Coordinates of C-alpha atoms and ligand atoms in Angstrom, one line a residue:
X1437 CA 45.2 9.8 20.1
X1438 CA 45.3 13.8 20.2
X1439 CA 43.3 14.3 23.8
X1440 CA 41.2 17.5 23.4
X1441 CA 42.2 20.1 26.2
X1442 CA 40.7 19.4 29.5
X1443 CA 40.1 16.0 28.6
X1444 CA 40.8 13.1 30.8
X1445 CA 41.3 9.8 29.8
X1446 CA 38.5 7.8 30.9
X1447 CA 39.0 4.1 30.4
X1448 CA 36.8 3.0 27.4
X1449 CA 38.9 5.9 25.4
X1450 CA 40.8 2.9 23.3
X1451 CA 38.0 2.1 21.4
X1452 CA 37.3 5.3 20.3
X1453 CA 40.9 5.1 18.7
X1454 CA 39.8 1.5 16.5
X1455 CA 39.0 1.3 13.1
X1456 CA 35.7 1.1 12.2
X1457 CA 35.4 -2.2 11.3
X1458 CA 36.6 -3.5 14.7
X1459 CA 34.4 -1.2 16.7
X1460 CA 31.4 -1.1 14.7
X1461 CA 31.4 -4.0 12.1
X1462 CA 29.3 -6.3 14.5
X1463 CA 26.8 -3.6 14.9
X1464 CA 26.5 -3.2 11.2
X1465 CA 26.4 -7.0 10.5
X1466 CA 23.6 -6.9 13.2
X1467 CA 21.5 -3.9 11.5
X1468 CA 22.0 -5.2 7.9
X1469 CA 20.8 -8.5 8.6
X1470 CA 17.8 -7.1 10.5
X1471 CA 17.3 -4.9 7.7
X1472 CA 17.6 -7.8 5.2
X1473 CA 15.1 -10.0 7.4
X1474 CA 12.8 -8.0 9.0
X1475 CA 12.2 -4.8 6.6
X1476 CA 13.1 -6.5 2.8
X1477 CA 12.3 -10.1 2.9
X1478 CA 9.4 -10.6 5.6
X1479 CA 8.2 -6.8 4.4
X1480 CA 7.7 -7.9 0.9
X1481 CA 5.5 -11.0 1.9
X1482 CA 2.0 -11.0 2.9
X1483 CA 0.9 -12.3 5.6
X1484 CA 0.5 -15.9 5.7
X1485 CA 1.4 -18.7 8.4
X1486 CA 5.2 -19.2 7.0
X1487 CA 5.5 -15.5 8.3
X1488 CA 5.5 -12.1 6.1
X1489 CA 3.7 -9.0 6.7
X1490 CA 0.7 -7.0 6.9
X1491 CA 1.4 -3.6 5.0
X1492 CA 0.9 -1.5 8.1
X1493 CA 1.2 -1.9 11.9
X1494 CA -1.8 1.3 12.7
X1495 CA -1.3 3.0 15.7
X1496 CA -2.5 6.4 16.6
X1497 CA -0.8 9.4 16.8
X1498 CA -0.6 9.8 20.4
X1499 CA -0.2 5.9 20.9
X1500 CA 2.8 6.5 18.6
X1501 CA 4.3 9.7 20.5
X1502 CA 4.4 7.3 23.6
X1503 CA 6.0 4.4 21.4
X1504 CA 8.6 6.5 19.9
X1505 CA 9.1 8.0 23.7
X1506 CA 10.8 5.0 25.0
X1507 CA 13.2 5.3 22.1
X1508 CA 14.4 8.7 22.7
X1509 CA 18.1 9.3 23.3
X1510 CA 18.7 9.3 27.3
X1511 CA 17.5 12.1 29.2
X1512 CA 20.5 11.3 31.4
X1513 CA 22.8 12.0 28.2
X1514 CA 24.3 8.6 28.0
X1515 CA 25.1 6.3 25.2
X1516 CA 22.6 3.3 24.4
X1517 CA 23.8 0.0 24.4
X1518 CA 24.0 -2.0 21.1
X1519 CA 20.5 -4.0 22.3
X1520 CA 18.7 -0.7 22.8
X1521 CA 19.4 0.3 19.5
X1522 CA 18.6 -3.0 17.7
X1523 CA 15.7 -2.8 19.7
X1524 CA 15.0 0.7 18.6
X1525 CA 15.6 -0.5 15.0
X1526 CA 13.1 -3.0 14.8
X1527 CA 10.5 -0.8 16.2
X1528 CA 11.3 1.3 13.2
X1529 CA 10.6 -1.4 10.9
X1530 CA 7.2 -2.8 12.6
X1531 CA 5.7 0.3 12.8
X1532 CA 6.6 1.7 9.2
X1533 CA 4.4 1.4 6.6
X1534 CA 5.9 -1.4 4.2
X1535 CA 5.8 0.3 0.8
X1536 CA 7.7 -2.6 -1.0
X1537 CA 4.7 -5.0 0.1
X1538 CA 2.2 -6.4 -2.7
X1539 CA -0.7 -4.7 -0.9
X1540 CA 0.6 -1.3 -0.9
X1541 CA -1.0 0.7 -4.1
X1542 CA -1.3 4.1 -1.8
X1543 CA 0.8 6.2 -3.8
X1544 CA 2.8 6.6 -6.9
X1545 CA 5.9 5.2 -5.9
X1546 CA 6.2 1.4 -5.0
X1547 CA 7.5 -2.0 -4.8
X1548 CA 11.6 -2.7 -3.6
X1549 CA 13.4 -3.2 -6.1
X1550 CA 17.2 -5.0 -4.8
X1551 CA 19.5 -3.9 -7.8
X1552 CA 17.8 -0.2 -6.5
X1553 CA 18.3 -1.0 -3.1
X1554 CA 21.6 -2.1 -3.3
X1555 CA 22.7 1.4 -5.8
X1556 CA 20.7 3.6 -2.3
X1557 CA 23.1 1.5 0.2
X1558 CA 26.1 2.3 -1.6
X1559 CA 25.6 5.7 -2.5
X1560 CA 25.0 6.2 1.8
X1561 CA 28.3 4.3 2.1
X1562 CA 30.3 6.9 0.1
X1563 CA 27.8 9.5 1.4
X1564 CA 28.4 12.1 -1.5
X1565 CA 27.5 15.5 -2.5
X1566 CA 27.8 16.3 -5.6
X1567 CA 28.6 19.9 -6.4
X1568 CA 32.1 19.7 -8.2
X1569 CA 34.3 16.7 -9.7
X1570 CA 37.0 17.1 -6.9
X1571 CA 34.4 15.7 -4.2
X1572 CA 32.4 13.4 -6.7
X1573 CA 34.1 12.3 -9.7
X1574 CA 32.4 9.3 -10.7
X1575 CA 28.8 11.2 -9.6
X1576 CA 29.3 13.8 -11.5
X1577 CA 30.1 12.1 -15.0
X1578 CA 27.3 9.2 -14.1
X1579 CA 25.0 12.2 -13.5
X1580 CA 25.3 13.6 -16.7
X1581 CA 25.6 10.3 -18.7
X1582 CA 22.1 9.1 -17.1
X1583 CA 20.5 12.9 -17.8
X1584 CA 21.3 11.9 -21.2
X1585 CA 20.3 8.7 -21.9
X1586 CA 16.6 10.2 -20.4
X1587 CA 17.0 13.0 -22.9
X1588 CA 17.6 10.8 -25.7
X1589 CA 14.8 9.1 -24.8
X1590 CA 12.5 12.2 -24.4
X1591 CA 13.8 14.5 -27.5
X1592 CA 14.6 11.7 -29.6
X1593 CA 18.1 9.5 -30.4
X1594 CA 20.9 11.4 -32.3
X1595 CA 18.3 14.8 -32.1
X1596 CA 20.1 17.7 -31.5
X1597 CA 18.3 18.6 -28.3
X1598 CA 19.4 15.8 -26.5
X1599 CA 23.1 16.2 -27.1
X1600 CA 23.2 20.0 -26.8
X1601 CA 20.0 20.2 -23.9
X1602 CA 20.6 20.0 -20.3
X1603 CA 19.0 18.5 -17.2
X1604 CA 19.3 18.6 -13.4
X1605 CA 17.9 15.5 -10.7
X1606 CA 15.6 17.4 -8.4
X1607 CA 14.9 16.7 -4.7
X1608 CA 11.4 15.4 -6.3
X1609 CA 9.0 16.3 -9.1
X1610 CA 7.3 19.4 -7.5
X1611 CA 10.6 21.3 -6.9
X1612 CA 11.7 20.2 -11.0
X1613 CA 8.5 21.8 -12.0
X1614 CA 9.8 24.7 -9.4
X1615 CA 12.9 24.7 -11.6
X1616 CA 10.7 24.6 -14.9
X1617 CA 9.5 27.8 -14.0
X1618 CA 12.6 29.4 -13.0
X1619 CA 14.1 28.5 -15.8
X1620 CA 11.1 29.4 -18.2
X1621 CA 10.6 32.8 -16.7
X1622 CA 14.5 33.6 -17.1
X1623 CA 14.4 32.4 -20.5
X1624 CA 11.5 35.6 -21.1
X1625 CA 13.1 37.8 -18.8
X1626 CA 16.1 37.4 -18.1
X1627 CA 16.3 40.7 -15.9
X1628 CA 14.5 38.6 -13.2
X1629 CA 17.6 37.0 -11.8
X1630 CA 19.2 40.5 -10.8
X1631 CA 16.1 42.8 -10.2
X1632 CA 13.2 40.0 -9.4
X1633 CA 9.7 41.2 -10.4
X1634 CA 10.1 44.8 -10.1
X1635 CA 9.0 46.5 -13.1
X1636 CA 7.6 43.6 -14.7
X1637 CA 4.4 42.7 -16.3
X1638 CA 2.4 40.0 -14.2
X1639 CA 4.0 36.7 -15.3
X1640 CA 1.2 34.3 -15.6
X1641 CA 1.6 30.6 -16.6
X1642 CA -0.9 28.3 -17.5
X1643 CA -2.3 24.7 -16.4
X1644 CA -5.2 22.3 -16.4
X1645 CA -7.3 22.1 -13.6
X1646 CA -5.9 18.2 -13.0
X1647 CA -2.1 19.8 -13.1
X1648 CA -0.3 19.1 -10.0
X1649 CA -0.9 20.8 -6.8
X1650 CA 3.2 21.7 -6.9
X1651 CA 2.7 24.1 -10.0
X1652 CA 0.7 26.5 -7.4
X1653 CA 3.0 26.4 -4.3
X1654 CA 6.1 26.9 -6.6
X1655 CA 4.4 30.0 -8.8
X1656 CA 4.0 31.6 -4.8
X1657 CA 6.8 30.7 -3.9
X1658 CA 8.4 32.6 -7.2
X1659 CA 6.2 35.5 -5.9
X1660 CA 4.3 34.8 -9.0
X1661 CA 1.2 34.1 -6.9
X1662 CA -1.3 30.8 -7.0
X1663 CA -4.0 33.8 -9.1
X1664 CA -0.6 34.3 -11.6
X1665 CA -1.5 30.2 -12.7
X1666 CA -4.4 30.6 -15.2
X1667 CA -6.4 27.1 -14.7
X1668 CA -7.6 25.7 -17.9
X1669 CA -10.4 23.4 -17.7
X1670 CA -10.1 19.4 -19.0
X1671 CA -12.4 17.4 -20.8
X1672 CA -14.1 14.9 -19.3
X1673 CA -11.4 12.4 -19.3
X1674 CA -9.1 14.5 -17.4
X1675 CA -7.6 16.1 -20.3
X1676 CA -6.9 19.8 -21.0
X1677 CA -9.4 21.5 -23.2
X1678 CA -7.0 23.4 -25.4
X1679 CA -9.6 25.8 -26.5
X1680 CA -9.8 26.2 -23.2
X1681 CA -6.2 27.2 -23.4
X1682 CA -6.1 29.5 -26.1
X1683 CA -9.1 31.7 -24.5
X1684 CA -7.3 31.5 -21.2
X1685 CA -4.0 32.9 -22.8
X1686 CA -6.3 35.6 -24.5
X1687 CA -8.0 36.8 -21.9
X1688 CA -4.6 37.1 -19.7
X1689 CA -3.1 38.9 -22.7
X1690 CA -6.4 41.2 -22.6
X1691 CA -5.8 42.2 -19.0
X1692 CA -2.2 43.2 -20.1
X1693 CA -0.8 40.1 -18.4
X1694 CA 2.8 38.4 -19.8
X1695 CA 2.0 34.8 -20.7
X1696 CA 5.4 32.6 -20.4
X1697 CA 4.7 29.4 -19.9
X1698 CA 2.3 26.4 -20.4
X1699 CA 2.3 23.2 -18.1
X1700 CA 1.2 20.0 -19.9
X1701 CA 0.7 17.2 -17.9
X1702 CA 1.5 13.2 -19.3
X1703 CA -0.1 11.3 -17.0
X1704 CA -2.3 13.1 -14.2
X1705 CA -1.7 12.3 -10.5
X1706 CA -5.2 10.9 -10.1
X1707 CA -6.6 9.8 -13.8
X1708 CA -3.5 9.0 -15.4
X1709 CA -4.7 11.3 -18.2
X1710 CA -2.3 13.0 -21.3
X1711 CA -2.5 16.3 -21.9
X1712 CA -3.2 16.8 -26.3
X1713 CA 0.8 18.1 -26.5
X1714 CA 1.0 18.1 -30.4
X1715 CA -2.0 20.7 -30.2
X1716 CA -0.2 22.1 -26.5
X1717 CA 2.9 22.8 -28.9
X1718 CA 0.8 24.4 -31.3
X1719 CA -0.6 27.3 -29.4
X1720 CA 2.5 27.6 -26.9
X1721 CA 4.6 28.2 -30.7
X1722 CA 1.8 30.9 -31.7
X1723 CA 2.1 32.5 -28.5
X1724 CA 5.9 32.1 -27.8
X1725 CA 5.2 30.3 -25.1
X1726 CA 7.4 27.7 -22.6
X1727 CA 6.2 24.4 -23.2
X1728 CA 6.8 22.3 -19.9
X1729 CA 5.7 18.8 -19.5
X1730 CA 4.6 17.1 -16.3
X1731 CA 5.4 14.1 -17.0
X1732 CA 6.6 13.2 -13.1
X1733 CA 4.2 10.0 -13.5
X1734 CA 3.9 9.1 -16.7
X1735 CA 7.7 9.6 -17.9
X1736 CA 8.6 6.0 -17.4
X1737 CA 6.0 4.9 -20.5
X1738 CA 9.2 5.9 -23.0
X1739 CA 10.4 2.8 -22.1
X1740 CA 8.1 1.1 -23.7
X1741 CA 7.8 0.7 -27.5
X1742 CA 3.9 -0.3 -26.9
X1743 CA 3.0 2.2 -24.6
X1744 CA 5.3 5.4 -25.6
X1745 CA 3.0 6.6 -28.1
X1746 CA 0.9 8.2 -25.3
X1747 CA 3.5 10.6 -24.6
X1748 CA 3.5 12.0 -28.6
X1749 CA 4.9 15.3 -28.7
X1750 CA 6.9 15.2 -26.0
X1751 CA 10.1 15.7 -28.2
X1752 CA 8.6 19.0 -28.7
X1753 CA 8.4 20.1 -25.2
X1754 CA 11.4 23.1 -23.8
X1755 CA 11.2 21.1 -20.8
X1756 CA 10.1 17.6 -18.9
X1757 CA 9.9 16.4 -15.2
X1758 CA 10.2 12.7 -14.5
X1759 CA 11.0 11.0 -11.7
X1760 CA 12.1 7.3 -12.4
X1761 CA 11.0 7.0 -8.8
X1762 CA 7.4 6.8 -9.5
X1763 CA 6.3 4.8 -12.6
X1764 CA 10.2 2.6 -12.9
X1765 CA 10.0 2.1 -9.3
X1766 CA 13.3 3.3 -8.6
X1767 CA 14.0 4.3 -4.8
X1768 CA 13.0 7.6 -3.7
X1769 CA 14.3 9.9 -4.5
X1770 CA 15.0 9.8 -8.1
X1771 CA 13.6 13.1 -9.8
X1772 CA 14.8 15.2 -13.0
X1773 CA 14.7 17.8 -15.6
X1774 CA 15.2 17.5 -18.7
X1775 CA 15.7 20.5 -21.3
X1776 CA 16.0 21.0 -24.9
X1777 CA 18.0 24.1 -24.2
X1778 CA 22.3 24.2 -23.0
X1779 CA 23.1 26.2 -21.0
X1780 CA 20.1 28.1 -19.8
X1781 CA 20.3 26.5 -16.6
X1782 CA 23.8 27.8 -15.6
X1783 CA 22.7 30.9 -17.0
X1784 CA 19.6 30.8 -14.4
X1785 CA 20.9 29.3 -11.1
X1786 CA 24.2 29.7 -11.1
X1787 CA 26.5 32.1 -8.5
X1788 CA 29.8 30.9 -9.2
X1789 CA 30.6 30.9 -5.4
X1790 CA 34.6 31.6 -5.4
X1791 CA 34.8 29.2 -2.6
X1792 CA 33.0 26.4 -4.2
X1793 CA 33.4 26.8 -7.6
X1794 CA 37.4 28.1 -8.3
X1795 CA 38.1 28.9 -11.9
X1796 CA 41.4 28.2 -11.1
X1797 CA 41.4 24.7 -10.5
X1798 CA 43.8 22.2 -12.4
X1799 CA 41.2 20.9 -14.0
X1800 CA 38.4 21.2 -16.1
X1801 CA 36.1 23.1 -14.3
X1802 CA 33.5 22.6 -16.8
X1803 CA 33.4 19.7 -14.5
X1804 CA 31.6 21.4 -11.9
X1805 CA 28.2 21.3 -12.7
X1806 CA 27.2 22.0 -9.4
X1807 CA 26.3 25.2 -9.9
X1808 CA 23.4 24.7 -12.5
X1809 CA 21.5 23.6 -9.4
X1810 CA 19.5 25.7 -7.0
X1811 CA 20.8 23.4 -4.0
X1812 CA 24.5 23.1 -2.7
X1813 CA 25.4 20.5 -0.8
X1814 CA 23.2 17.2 -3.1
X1815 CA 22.4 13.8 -2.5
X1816 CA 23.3 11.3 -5.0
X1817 CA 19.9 9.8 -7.1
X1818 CA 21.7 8.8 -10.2
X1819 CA 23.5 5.7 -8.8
X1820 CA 20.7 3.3 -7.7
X1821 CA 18.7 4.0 -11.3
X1822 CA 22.3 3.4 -12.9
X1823 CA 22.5 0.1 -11.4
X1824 CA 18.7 -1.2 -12.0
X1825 CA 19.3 0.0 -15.9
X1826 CA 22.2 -2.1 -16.1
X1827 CA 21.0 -4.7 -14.4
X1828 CA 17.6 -5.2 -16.1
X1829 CA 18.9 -3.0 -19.3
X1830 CA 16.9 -1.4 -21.3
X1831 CA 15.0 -4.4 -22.3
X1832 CA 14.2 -4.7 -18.3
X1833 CA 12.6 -1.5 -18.0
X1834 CA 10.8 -2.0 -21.2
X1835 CA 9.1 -5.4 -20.1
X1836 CA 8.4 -3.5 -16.3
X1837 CA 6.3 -0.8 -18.0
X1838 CA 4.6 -3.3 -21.0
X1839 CA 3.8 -6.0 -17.5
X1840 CA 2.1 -3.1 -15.6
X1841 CA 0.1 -1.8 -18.4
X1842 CA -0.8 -5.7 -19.4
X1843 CA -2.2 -5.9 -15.5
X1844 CA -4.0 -3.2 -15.6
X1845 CA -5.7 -4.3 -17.9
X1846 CA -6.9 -7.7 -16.0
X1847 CA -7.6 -4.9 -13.3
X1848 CA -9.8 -3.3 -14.9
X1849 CA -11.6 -6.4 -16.6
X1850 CA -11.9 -7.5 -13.1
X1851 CA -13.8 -3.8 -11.2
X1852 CA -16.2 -4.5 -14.6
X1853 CA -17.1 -7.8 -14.1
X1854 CA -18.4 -6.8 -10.7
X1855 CA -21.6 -5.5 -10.1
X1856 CA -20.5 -3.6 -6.5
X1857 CA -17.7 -1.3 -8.3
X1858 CA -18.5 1.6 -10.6
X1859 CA -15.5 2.9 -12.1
X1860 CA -15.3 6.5 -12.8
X1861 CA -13.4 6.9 -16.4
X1862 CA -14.6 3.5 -18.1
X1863 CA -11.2 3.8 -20.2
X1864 CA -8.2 4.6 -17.9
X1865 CA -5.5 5.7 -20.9
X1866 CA -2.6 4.4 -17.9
X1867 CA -1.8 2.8 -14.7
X1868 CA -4.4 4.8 -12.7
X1869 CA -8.2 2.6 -12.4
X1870 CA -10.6 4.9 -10.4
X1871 CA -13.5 3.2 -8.8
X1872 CA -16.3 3.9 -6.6
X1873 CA -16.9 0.7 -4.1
X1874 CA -21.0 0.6 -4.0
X1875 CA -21.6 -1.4 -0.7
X1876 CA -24.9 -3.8 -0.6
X1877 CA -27.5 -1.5 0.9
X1878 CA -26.9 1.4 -2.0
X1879 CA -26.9 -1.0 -4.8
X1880 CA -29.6 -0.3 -7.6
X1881 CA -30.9 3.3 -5.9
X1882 CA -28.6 5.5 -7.6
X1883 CA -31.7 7.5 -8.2
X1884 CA -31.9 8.3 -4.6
X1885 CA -31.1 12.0 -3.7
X1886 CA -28.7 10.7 -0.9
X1887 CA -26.6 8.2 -3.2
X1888 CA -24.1 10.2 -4.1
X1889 CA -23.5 11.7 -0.6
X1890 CA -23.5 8.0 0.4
X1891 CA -20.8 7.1 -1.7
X1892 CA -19.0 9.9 -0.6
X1893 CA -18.6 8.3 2.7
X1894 CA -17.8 4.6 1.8
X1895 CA -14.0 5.0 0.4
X1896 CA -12.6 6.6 4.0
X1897 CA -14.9 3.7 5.8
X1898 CA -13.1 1.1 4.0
X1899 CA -9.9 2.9 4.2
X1900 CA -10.2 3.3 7.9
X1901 CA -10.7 -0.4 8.4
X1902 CA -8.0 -1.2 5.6
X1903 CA -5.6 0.9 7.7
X1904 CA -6.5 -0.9 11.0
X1905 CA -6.2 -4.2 9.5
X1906 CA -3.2 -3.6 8.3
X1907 CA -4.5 -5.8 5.1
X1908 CA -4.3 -2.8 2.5
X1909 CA -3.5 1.1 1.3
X1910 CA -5.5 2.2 -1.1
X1911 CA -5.7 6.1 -2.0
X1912 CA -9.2 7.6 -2.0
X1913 CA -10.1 11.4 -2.8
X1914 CA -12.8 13.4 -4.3
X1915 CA -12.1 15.1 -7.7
X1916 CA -14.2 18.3 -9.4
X1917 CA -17.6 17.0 -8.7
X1918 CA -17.4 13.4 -8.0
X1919 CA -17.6 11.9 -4.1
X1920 CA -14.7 10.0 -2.7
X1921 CA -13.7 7.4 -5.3
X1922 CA -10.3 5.1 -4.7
X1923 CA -7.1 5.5 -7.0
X1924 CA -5.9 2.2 -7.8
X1925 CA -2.2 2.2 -9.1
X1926 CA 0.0 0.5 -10.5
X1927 CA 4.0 0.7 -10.4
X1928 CA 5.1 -2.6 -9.3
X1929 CA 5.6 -5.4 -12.2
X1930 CA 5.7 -8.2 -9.4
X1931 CA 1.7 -7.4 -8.7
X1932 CA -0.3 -10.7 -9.9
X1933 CA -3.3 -11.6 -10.7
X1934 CA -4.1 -12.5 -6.9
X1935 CA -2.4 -9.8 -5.3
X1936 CA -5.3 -7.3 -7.5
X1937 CA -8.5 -9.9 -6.7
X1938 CA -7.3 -9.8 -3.1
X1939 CA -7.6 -5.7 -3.8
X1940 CA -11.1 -6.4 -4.8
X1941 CA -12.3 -9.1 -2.5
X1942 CA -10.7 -6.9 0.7
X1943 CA -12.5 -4.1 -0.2
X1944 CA -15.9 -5.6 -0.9
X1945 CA -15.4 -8.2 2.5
X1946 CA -14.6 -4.2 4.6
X1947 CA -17.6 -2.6 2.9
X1948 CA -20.0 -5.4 2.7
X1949 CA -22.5 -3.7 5.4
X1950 CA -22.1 -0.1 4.8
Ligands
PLP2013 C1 4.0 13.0 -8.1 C2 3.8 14.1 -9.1 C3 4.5 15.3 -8.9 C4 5.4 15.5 -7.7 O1 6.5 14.7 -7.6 P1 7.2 14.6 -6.2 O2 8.4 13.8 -6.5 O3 6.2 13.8 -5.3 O4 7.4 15.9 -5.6 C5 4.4 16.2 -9.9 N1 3.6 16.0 -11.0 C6 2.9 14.9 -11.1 C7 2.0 14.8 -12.3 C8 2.9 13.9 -10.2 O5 2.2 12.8 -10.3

């Protein structure tokens, strides 16, 4: 072993000099079988006497703070033993949040899926960053064969725009609708890569009032502004009102304002509602405008032969976000962007960094997609949905989606057929059910001028206990007008029938006396 200068050989320096195998292969054994245990079987079980889970382990922030303390690397700078950290690695587990558990429904993402799981642990074997085809040959082809297949999927088999479009993963669906609107905006003025804003009209985009929240941090952060996204209004489903639209685009052209872009959303983050896009395409092809669709959530539906025809007119789109990690329950992350046009996102991101990106390599550089993305260094998200599509193939994916709209649908049957739940849209179009819980003691005075202020306060009352139980995530939140209401979601086809009653009969047992 090469001794660094001033070094002295202490005596433990012959295992530095091992292979890995003989000087860390028990530890590993030891973490993945604790892994395997602790965090994917038991953490996927509920709670019962032959062991499992509950979803959560609740413990305050400060409570935490002095929890995680006693884990902290030595103050005395010396190395842990191996039982400190197996130690310290279980405390991670117990007091995670288990999001592969029946009883989580908190968020859009879900469920562990093992052929997913297994396609995460290999990619952090290889640990790879994909930025040219010397470092990630395999990546890089598997990248652009999966952006296909999604395109094909999105613009049509055999359609031109899937062949000759383009797409990028994204480190998650807010920064591909960031990239949407890079990408949009070059496409009208391309000057903005070299000179920015300066001597431009005001750029203004446009969205519905239920667009995602990431459309407004990414126009500021493209010193666009949150005022230079024009909010048009939805109907009362959660759709957007595409009059609406058109008077919004004509009273920004009016000011003497450059319209660029419209963002259509297919499936909403909290009503699961679709955007019109036939009649979206319509007025963004009068105007000349970018039509981008949202489609972060609801993406995964073009799996399905049943379902798909929700996402009509999609094929027209210029571009789509979906992430396979929501809806198809791929691990996080697993985001992309799909576009009808080639090209335009080299033509919009890219540097050519002679350090990176030689023109003079021995191979084909055309290879080295790296630079059509905004990031350098990039994690690998295309093998673990790689590996769940061949292992369930498409017929997998297609029963997933066609299982999780058939149980929402005994969902919903089930918040009806009980008199303590109101639900807010009476028909959810996808896997989002919104409901108020109405405990006891407000049942039958809805005509009282405190009712709805009531309600407001029931969801984070039941939450709160849920959370301290440990029994239960449900998401609540308020939306336009209407008081706290919970989001009941759907993206994990294992759910059955009495993992959703238990849903019901948790919440009504929590909020029985408030
Ligand atoms: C979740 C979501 C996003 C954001 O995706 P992240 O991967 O969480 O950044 C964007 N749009 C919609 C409609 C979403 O539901």
């Amino acid at each position: 072993m090469a001794e660094a200068e001033g070094h002295v050989a202490e005596p433990g320096d012959w295992f530095e000099s091992l292979p890995i195998e003989a000087k860390h292969g028990d530890f590993l054994r030891r973490i993945a079988d604790l892994l395997l245990t602790d965090a994917v079987f038991e953490g996927t079980k509920p709670l019962d006497v032959t062991g499992g889970s509950p979803v959560l382990r609740w413990c305050d922030p400060e409570d935490m703070a002095s929890r995680l303390a006693e884990h902290r690397p030595s103050g005395d700078g010396r190395p842990a033993t191996q039982e400190q950290l197996l130690a310290f690695v279980r405390f991670v587990v117990d007091y995670s949040v288990k999001t592969g558990h029946p009883h989580f429904f908190n968020q859009l993402f879900s469920s562990l899926d093992p052929y997913g799981l297994a396609g995460q642990w290999l990619t952090d074997a290889l640990n790879p960053s994909v930025y040219t085809y010397e470092v990630a040959p395999v990546f890089t082809l598997m990248e652009e064969e999966i952006l296909l297949s999604m395109r094909k999927l999105v613009f049509g088999d055999g359609h031109p725009s899937a062949n000759g479009g383009d797409g990028i993963f994204c480190p998650g669906g807010s920064m591909a609708n960031g990239c949407a609107i890079n990408v949009a905006r070059y496409k009208f003025a391309p000057e903005v890569k070299a000179s920015g804003l300066h001597g431009l009209p005001r750029l203004v985009l446009f969205a519905s009032e239920d667009a995602h929240y990431s459309i407004y941090k990414m126009a500021a952060l493209q010193g666009l502004g949150e005022d230079g996204v024009f909010v048009v209004k939805t109907d009362p489903e959660g759709r957007m009102d595409v009059g609406h639209l058109e008077s919004q685009i004509d009273s920004a052209l009016a000011k003497g304002y450059a319209p660029f872009m419209v963002v259509a959303t297919a499936g909403t983050t909290v009503l699961g509602a679709f955007d019109p896009l036939p009649k979206i395409f319509k007025v963004c092809e009068r105007y000349g405008l970018w039509m981008h669709v949202d489609a972060a959530w609801g993406g995964g539906l073009l799996f399905s032969k049943k379902h798909r025809g929700l996402l009509a007119g999609i094929e027209r789109a210029d571009s789509v976000a979906w992430n396979p990690h929501k809806l198809l329950a791929v691990p996080q992350q697993c985001s992309t962007l799909l576009l009808r046009h080639g090209g335009l996102l080299s033509a919009c991101h890219s540097r050519s960094a002679s350090y990176l990106f030689q023109k003079d390599k021995f191979y084909d550089t055309s290879y080295d997609v790296g630079d059509k993305y905004l990031q350098c260094g990039r994690r690998v998200d295309a093998l673990k949905f790689w590996m769940m599509w061949k292992a369930k193939g498409t017929i997998g994916l297609q029963k997933h989606v066609d299982k999780i709209m058939d149980n929402i649908k005994y969902f919903l049957g089930q918040v009806q057929r009980r008199a303590s739940f109101k639900l807010v849209l009476e028909n959810p179009a996808f896997a989002n059910v919104c409901f108020w819980f109405v405990p006891p003691r407000l049942q039958g005075s809805q005509n009282s001028p405190e009712y709805w202020s009531e309600i407001h306060k029931v969801a984070p009352r039941i939450k709160e206990k849920m959370m301290k139980k440990g029994s239960l995530m449900v998401n609540y939140q308020p939306l336009r007008d209407w008081p706290n209401f919970f989001r009941f979601v759907l993206q994990n086809s294992g759910t059955n029938h009495k993992d959703m009653d238990f849903v019901l009969n948790e919440i009504e047992q929590l909020g029985k006396y408030m």
